[in-house]
Short mmCIF file of C-alpha atoms in Angstrom, two decimals:
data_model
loop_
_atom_site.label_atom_id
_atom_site.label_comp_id
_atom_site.label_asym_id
_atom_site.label_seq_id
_atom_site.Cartn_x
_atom_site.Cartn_y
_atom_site.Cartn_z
CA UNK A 1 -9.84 -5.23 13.85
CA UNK A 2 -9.13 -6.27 10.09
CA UNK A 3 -7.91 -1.94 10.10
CA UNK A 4 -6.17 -2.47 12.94
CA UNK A 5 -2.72 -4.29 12.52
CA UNK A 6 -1.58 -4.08 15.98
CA UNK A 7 -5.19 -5.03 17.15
CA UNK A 8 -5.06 -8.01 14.92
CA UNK A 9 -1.36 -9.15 16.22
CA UNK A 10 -2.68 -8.81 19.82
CA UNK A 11 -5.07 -10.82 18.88
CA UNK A 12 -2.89 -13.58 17.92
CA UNK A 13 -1.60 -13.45 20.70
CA UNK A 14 -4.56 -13.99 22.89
CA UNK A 15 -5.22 -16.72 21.18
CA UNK A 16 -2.06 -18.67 21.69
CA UNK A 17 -1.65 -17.65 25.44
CA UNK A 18 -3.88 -20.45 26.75
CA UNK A 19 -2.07 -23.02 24.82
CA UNK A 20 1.76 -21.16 25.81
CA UNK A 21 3.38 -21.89 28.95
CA UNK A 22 3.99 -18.40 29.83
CA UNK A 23 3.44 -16.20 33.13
CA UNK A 24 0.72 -14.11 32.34
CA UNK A 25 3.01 -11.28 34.34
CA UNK A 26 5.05 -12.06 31.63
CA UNK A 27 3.20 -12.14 28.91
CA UNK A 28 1.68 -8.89 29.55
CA UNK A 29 4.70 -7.43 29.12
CA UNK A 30 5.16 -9.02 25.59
CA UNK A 31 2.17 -7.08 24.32
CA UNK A 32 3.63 -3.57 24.65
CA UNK A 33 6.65 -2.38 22.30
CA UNK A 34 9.88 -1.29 24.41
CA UNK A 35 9.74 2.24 22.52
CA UNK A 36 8.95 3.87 19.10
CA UNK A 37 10.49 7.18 17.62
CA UNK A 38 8.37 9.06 15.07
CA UNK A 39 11.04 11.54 13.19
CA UNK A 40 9.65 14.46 10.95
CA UNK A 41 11.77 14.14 7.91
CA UNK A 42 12.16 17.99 5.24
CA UNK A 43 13.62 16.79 2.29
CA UNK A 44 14.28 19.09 -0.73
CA UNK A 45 13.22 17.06 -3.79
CA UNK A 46 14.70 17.27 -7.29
CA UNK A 47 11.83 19.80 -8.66
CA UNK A 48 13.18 22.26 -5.75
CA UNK A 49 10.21 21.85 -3.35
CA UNK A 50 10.89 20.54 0.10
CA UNK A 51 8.50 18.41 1.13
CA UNK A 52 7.94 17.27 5.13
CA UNK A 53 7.68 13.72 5.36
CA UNK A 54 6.75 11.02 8.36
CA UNK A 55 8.96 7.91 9.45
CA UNK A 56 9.04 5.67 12.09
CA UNK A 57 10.84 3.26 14.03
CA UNK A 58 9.67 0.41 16.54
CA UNK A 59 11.72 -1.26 18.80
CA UNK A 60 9.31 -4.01 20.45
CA UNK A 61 11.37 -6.51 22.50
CA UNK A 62 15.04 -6.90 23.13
CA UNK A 63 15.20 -9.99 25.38
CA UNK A 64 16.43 -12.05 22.89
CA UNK A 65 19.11 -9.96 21.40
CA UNK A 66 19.74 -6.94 19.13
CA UNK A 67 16.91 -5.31 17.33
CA UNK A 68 16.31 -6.46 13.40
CA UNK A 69 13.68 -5.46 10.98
CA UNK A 70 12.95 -3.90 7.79
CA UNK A 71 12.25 -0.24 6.70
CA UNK A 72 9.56 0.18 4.32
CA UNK A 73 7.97 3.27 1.61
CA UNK A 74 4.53 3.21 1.60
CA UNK A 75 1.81 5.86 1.46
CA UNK A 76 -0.41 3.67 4.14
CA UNK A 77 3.08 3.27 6.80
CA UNK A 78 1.35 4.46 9.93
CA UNK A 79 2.48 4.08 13.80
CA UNK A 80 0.68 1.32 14.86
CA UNK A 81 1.22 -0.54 11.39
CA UNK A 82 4.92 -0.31 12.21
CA UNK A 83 4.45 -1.26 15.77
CA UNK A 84 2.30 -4.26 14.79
CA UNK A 85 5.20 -5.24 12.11
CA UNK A 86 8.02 -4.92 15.06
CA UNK A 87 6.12 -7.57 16.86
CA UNK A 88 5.90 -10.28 14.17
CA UNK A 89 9.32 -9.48 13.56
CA UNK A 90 9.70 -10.16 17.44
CA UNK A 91 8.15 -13.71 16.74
CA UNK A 92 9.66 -14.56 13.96
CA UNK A 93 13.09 -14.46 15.40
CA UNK A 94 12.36 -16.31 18.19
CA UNK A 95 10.44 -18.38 16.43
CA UNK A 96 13.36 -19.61 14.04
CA UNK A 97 15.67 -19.35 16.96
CA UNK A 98 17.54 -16.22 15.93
CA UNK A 99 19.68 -13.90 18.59
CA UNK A 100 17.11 -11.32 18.04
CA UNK A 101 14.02 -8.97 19.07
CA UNK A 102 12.15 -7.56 16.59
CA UNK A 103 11.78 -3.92 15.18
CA UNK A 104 10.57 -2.66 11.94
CA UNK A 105 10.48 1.70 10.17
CA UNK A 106 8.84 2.95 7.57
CA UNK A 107 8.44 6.33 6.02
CA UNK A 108 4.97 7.88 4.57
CA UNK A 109 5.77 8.44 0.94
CA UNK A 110 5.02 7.23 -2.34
CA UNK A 111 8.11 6.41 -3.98
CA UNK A 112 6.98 5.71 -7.74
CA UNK A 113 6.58 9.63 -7.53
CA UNK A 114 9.86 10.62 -5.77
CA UNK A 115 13.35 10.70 -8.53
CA UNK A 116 16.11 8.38 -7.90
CA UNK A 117 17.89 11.54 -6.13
CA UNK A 118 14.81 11.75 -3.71
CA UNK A 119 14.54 8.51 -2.56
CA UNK A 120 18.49 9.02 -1.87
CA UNK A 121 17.74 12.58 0.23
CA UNK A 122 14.72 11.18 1.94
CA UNK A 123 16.55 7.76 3.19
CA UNK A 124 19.76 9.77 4.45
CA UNK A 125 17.17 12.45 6.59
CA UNK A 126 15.30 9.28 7.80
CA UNK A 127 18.63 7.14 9.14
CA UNK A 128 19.90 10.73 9.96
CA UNK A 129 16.46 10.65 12.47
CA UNK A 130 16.75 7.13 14.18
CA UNK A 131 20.54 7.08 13.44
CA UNK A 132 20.65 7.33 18.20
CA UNK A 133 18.63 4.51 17.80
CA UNK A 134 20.22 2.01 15.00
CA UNK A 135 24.12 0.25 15.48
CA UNK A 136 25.03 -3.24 14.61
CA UNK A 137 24.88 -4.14 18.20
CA UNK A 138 21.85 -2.11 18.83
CA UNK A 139 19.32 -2.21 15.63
CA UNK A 140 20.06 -3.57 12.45
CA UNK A 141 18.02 -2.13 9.71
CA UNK A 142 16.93 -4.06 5.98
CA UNK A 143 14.87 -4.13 3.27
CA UNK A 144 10.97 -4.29 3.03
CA UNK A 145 8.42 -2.81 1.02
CA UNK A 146 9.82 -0.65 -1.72
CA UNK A 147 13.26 -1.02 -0.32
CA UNK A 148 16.45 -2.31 -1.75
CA UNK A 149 19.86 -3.04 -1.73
CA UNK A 150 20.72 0.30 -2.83
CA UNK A 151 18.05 1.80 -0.07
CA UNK A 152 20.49 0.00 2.30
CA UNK A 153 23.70 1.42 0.71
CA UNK A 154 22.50 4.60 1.69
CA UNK A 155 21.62 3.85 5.02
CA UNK A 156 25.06 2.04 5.85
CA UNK A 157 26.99 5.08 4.16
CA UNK A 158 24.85 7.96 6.34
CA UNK A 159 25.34 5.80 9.59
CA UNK A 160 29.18 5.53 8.51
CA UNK A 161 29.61 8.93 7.75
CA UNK A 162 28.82 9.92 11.60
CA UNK A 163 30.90 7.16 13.28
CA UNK A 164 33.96 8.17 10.93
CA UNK A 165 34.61 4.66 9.41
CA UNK A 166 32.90 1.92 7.40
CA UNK A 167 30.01 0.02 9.36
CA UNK A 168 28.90 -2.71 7.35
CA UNK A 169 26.82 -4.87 9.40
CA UNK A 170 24.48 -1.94 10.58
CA UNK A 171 22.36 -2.85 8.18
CA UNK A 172 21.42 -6.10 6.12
CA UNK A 173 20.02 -6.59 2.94
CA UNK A 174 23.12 -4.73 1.37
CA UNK A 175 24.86 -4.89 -2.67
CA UNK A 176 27.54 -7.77 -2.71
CA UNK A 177 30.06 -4.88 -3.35
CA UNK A 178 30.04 -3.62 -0.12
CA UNK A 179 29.35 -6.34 2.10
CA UNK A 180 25.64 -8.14 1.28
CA UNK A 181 25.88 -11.63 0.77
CA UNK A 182 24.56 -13.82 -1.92
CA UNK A 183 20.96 -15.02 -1.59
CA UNK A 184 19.77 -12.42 0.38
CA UNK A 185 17.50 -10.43 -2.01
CA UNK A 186 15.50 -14.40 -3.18
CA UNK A 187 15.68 -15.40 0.62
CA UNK A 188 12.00 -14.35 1.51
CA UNK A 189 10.70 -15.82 -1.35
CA UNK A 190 12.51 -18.91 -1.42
CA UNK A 191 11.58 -19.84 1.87
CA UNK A 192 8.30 -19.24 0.85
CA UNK A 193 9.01 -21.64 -1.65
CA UNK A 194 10.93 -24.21 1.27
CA UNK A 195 7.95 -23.79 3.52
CA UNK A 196 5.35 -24.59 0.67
CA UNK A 197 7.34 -28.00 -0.31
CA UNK A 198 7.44 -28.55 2.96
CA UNK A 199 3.52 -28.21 3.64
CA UNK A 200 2.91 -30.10 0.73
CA UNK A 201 5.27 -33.58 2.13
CA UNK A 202 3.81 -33.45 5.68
CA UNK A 203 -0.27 -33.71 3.53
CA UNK A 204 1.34 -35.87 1.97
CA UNK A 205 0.49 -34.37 -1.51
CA UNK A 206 2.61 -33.29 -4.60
CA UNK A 207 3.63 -30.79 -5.29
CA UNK A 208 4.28 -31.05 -9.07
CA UNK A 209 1.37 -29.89 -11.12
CA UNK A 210 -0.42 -28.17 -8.16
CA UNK A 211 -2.16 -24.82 -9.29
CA UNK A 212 -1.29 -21.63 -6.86
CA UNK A 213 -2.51 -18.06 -6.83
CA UNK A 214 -0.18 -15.87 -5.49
CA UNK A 215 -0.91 -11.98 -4.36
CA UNK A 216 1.43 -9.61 -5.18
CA UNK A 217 4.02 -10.25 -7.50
CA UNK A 218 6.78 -8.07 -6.19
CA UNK A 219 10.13 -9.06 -4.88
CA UNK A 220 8.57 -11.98 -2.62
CA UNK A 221 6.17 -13.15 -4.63
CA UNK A 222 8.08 -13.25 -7.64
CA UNK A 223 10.95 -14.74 -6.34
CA UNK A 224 8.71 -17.38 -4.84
CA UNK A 225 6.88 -18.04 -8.16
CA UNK A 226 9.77 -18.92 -10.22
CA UNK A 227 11.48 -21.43 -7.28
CA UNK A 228 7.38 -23.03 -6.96
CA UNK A 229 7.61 -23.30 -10.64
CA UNK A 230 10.57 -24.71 -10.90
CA UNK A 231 9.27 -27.35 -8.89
CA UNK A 232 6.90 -28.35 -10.89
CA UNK A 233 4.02 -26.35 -9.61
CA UNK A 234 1.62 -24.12 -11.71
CA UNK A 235 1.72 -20.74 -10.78
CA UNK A 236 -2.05 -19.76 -12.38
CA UNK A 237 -2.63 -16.34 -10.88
CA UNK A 238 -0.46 -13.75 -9.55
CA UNK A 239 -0.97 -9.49 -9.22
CA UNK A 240 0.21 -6.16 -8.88
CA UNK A 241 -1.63 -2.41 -8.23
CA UNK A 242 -2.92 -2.51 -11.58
CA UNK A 243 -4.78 -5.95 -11.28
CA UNK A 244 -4.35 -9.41 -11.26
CA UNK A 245 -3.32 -12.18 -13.94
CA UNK A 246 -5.06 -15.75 -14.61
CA UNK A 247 -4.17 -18.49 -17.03
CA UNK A 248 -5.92 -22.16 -16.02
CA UNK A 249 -2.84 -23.64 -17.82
CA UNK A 250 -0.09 -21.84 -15.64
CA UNK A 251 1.85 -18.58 -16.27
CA UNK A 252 4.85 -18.22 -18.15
CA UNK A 253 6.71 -16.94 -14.79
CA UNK A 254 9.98 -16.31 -16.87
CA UNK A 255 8.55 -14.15 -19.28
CA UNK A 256 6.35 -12.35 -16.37
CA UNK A 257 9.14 -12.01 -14.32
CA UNK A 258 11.00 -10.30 -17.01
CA UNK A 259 8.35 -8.10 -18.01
CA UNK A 260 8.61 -6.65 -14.48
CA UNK A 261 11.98 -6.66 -13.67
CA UNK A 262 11.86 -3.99 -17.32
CA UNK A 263 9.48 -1.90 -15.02
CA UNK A 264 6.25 -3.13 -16.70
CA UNK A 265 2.60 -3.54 -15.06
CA UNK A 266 0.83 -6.61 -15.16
CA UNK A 267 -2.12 -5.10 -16.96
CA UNK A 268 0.36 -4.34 -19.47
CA UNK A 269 1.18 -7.86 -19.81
CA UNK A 270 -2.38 -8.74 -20.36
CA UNK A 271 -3.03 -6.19 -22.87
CA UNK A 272 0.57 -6.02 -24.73
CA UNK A 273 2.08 -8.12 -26.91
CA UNK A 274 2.89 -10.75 -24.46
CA UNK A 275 0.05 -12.09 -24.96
CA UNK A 276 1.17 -14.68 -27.06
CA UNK A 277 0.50 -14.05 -30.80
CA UNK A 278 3.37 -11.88 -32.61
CA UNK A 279 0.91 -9.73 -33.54
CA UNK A 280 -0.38 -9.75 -30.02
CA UNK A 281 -3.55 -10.35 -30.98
CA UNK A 282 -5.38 -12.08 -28.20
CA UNK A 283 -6.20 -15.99 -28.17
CA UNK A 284 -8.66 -17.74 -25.99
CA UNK A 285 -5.51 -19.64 -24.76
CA UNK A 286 -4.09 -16.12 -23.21
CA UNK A 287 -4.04 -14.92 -19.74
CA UNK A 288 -7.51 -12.93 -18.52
CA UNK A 289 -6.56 -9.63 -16.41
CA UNK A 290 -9.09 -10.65 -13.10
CA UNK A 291 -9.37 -8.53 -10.28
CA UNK A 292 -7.48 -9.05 -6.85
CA UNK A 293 -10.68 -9.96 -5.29
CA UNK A 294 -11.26 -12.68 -7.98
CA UNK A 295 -7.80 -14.00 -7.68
CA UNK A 296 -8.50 -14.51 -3.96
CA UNK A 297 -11.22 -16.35 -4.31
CA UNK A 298 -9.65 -18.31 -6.92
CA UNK A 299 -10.31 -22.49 -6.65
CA UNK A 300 -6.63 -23.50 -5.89
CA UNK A 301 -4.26 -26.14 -4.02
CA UNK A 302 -2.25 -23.09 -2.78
CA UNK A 303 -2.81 -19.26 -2.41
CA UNK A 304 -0.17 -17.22 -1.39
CA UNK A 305 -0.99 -13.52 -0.33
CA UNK A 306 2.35 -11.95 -0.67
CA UNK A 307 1.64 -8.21 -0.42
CA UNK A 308 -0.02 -6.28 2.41
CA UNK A 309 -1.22 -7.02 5.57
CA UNK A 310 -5.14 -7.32 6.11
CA UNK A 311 -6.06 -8.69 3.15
CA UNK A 312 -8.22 -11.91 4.28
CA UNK A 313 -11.02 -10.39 6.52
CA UNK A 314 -14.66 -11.62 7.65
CA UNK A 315 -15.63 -10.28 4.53
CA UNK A 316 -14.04 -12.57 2.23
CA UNK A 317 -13.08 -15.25 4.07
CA UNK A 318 -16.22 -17.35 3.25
CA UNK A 319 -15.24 -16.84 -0.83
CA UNK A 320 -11.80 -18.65 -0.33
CA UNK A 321 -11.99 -21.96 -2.31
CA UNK A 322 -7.78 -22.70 -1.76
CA UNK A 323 -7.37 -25.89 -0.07
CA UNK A 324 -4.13 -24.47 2.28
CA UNK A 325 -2.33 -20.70 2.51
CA UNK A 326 1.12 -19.81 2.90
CA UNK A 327 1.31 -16.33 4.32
CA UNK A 328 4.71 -14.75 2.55
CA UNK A 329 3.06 -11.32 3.90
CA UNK A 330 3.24 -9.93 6.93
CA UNK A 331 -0.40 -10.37 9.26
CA UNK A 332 -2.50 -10.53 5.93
CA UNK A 333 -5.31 -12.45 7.35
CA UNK A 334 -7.35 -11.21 10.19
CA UNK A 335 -8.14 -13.05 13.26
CA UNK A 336 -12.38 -13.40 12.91
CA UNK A 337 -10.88 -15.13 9.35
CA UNK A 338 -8.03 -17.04 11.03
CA UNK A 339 -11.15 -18.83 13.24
CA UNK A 340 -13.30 -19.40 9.95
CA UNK A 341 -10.07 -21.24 7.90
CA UNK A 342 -9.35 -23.12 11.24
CA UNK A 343 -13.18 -24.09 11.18
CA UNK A 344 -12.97 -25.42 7.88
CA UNK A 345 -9.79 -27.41 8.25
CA UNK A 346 -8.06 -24.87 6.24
CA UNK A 347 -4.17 -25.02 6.78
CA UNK A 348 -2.43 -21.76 7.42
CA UNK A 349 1.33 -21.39 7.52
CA UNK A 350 1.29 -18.51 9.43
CA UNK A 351 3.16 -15.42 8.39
CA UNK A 352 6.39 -15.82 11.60
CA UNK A 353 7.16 -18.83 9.66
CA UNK A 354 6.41 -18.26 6.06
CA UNK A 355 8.16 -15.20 5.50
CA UNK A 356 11.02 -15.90 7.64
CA UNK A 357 13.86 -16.65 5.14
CA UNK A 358 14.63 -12.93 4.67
CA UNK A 359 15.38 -12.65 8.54
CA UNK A 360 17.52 -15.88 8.56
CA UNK A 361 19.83 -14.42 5.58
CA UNK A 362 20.04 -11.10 6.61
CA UNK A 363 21.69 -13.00 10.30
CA UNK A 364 23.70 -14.92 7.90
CA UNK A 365 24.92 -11.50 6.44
CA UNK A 366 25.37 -10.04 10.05
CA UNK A 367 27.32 -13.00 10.85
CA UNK A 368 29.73 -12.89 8.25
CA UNK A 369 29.87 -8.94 8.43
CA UNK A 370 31.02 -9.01 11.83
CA UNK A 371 33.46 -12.34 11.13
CA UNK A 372 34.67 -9.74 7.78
CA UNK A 373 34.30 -13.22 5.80
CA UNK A 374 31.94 -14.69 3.50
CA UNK A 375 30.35 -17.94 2.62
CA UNK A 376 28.80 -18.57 -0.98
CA UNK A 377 25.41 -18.91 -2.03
CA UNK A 378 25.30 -22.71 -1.72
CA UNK A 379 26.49 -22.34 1.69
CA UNK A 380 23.59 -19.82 2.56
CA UNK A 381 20.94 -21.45 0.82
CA UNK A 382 21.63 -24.84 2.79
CA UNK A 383 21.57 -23.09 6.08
CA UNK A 384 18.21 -20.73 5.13
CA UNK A 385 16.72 -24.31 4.12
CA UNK A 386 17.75 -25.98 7.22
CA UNK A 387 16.72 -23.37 10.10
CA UNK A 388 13.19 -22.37 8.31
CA UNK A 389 13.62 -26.69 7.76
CA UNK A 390 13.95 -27.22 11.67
CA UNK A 391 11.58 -24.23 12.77
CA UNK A 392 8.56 -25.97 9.89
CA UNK A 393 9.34 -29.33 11.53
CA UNK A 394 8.94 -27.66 15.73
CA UNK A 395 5.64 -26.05 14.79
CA UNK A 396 4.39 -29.04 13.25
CA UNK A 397 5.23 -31.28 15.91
CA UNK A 398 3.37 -28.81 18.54
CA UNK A 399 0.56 -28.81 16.76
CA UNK A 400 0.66 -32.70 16.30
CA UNK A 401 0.37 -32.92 19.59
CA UNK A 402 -2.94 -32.17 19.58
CA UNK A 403 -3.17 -29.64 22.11
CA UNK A 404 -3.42 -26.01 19.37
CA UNK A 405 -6.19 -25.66 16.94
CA UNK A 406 -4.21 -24.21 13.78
CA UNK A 407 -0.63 -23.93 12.68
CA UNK A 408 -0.25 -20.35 13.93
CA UNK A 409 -1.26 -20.96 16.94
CA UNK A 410 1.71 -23.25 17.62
CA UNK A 411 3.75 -21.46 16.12
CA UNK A 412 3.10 -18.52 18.14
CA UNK A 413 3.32 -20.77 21.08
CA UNK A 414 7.10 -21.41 20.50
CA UNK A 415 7.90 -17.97 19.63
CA UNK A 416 6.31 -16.41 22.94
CA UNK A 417 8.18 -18.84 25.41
CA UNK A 418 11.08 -18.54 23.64
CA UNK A 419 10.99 -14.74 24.59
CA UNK A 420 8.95 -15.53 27.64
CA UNK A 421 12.33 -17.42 28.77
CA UNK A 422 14.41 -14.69 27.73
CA UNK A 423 12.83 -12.14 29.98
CA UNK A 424 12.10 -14.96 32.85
CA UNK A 425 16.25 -15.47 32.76
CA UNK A 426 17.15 -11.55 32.32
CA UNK A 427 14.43 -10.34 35.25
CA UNK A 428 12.97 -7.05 35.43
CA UNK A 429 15.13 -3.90 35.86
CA UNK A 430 15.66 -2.21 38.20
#
C-alpha cells in the first residue's frame, strides 16, 4: 500500500465512510476517477535529440464544479500517482468549500537535466496533448512539483494560441504580468504556516520557541519555514535531494532560503562557507548535514513532511518522536501509519487541509481573472486565512464531537458529503 498512492487514498476513504453520512451507492462512485488521458509527448531538445516523453491528466470528480489541479515534472509521475493526486485534490476543494472537483497532470521527466528551452518545448507538446481536455470552464491547470509561474505562462500562451485570443484564467498559478495575482506562489506554504498556528491555539500550546523539522525545503516548505519563523518558532531541521540540515538552536531560514533561491544544495550549505566562520571553518555551534531518515525521526513539537507522498510508512512510523504533523505534502503518510499516530494520540492535520492554501489562491486568481480585476495581497492573504480559518475550525468541531478517531478522518468526512450532496442533487445521467 505505502507504493501504492491511489491504494493508500482509497484507503482513506474506507476509513472515513463509516463515520460519513453518505449512500454507499454513492460513495462507490466517489472511488473511481471520471477519466484520465495519457498523451505521448516527442520533443526535440536543445542538443538536437528528440526525446519521447509520458504525461498525464486526471479528471476525478466534477460534481462540484470545474476541474482544478496542478501539473507536476517528476521522474517517479506515474498513472495511478496522478490519479491518486486528482482525488485529494477532489477533497480538498470540497473540503474548503471551493466550486470545484479535483484533477491533477504530470509529465515523466527530470527537469534539472532538460535546458530552459526544453522545459518550454516539452510544456507546449504536453498542453498541446490535454489542450480537448483543459478551458477555464472545463479544467484549470497550476503549479506543482517543479512547476512555476513561468511553466504556467507557457501553458496559458499554447492554450491561447489555439482559441485565437488571450485566455487568462485557464490556468492559475500565473506571473503578475499577465494575470497571476499576488500571494499565490507563498499560498501553500503559508497556509501551512495558518494551519500550524492554528493547531498549536486549539492544544492550547505556543507556538513561539517550538522546534519543527520540516521535509523538503522547496517552494512549500520554504515558504512555510520563514512565515513559522517569523512567528517565533524554531525551524531546527529542514532537507532537500542531497540530505537534510540540523541545528538544535534553529536555522538561519533567511540565509538558507537565500542560499537556495541562488540555486544551491543544502549539503552545500553544510559544507560551504555558510557555515558560520568567515573562513568557513566549521564550529561545534554549526548545522550537522543528517540524513532524511534522521530528520524524520527527529524529537520535535512539529514535523512537517513537505515533499513527496509516501514518506511515513509501517516502517518508520514507530521512530517518529514529533508530538503533532502537519502534512504540507500531498498523501505522505500511509494508512497502516495513519492507525499507529492515531494509536498514540498523535495529531495529524491531514494533507486536504494542510496544503490547501495553494487551491484557495489559485480560485482567488480565477475569480478575479474572470471579473478582469484584481485585489492586493492584503486582500488575498485575509481571505486564504479565513477559508483554510473556517475549514480548520469545521474539521475540528467534527472531530470534537467525538464520533472520528483522528483529524483526517473528519476531515475526509466533510469533504465526501460535500461531494456526496453534489452528486445526490445532480442524479445520475442518463
Amino acid at each position: 500500500m505505502a507504493d501504492d498512492p491511489f491504494e493508500n487514498m482509497l484507503a482513506q476513504m474506507d476509513r472515513a465512510e463509516e463515520y460519513a453520512d453518505v449512500d454507499h451507492d454513492v460513495f462507490e462512485r466517489l472511488k473511481h476517477p471520471e477519466r484520465t488521458l495519457k498523451v505521448t509527448l516527442p520533443v526535440e531538445l536543445e542538443s538536437g535529440e528528440v526525446e519521447v516523453f509520458e504525461g498525464f491528466r486526471c479528471q476525478f470528480d466534477g460534481a462540484r464544479g470545474p476541474f482544478k489541479g496542478g501539473v507536476r515534472y517528476h521522474p517517479t509521475v506515474s498513472q495511478r500517482e496522478v490519479e491518486a493526486l486528482a482525488g485529494w485534490m477532489t477533497w480538498k476543494s470540497a473540503l474548503v468549500d471551493l466550486p470545484y472537483g479535483g484533477a491533477k497532470g504530470g509529465v515523466i521527466c527530470e527537469p534539472k537535466d532538460l535546458t530552459e528551452r526544453d522545459l518550454e518545448r516539452l510544456t507546449r507538446r504536453y498542453t498541446e496533448g490535454i489542450r480537448r481536455m483543459i478551458g477555464p470552464e472545463v479544467d484549470v491547470p497550476a503549479p506543482d512539483m517543479n512547476t512555476n509561474p513561468q511553466t504556467m505562462a507557457w501553458m496559458m500562451d499554447t492554450y491561447s494560441m489555439y482559441e485565437g485570443y488571450t485566455v487568462p484564467k485557464v490556468v492559475t498559478g500565473k506571473p503578475l504580468e499577465i494575470g497571476g495575482t499576488p500571494g499565490r506562489v507563498e499560498a501553500t506554504g503559508r497556509g501551512v504556516s495558518i494551519v500550524t498556528e492554528k493547531l498549536f491555539e486549539y492544544l492550547d500550546r505556543d507556538l513561539s520557541d517550538a522546534t519543527i523539522a520540516i521535509q523538503g525545503f522547496g517552494n512549500v516548505g520554504s515558504n512555510a519555514a520563514r512565515l513559522l519563523d517569523d512567528a517565533g518558532a524554531r525551524v531546527v531541521a529542514t532537507s532537500d535531494v542531497t540530505g537534510a540540515v540540523y541545528d538544535h538552536d534553529g536555522l538561519d531560514v533567511g540565509a538558507l532560503g537565500a542560499h537556495v533561491e541562488a540555486g544551491g544544495m543544502i549539503e552545500e550549505y553544510v559544507d560551504g562557507d555558510l557555515r558560520g566562520t568567515a573562513a568557513g571553518s566549521p564550529t561545534e555551534d554549526d548545522p550537522d548535514l543528517v540524513s532524511n531518515a534522521e530528520l524524520l525521526a527527529l524529537d520535535v513539537d512539529v514535523l512537517i513532511p513537505a515533499a513527496v507522498e509516501g514518506v511515513i510508512t509501517a516502517d518508520n512510523v514507530d521512530d517518529l518522536r514529533a508530538s503533532a504533523i502537519v502534512e504540507a505534502a500531498n498523501g505522505p503518510t500511509t494508512v497502516t501509519a495513519d492507525e499507529v499516530l492515531t494509536d498514540r494520540d498523535v495529531p495529524v492535520v491531514p494533507d486536504i487541509l494542510a496544503n490547501a492554501g495553494g487551491i484557495i489562491v489559485s480560485y482567488l486568481e480565477w475569480v478575479q481573472n474572470s471579473q478582469e480585476f484584481s485585489w492586493p495581497l492584503e486582500t488575498v492573504n485575509v481571505e486564504l486565512e479565513r477559508r483554510i480559518g473556517s475549514a480548520f475550525d469545521e474539521t475540528i468541531e467534527r472531530y470534537d464531537e467525538g464520533a472520528v478517531p483522528d483529524l483526517r478522518t473528519a476531515a475526509y468526512t466533510l469533504a465526501l458529503e460535500r461531494t456526496a450532496s453534489a452528486h445526490e442533487y445532480r442524479g445520475l445521467f442518463p
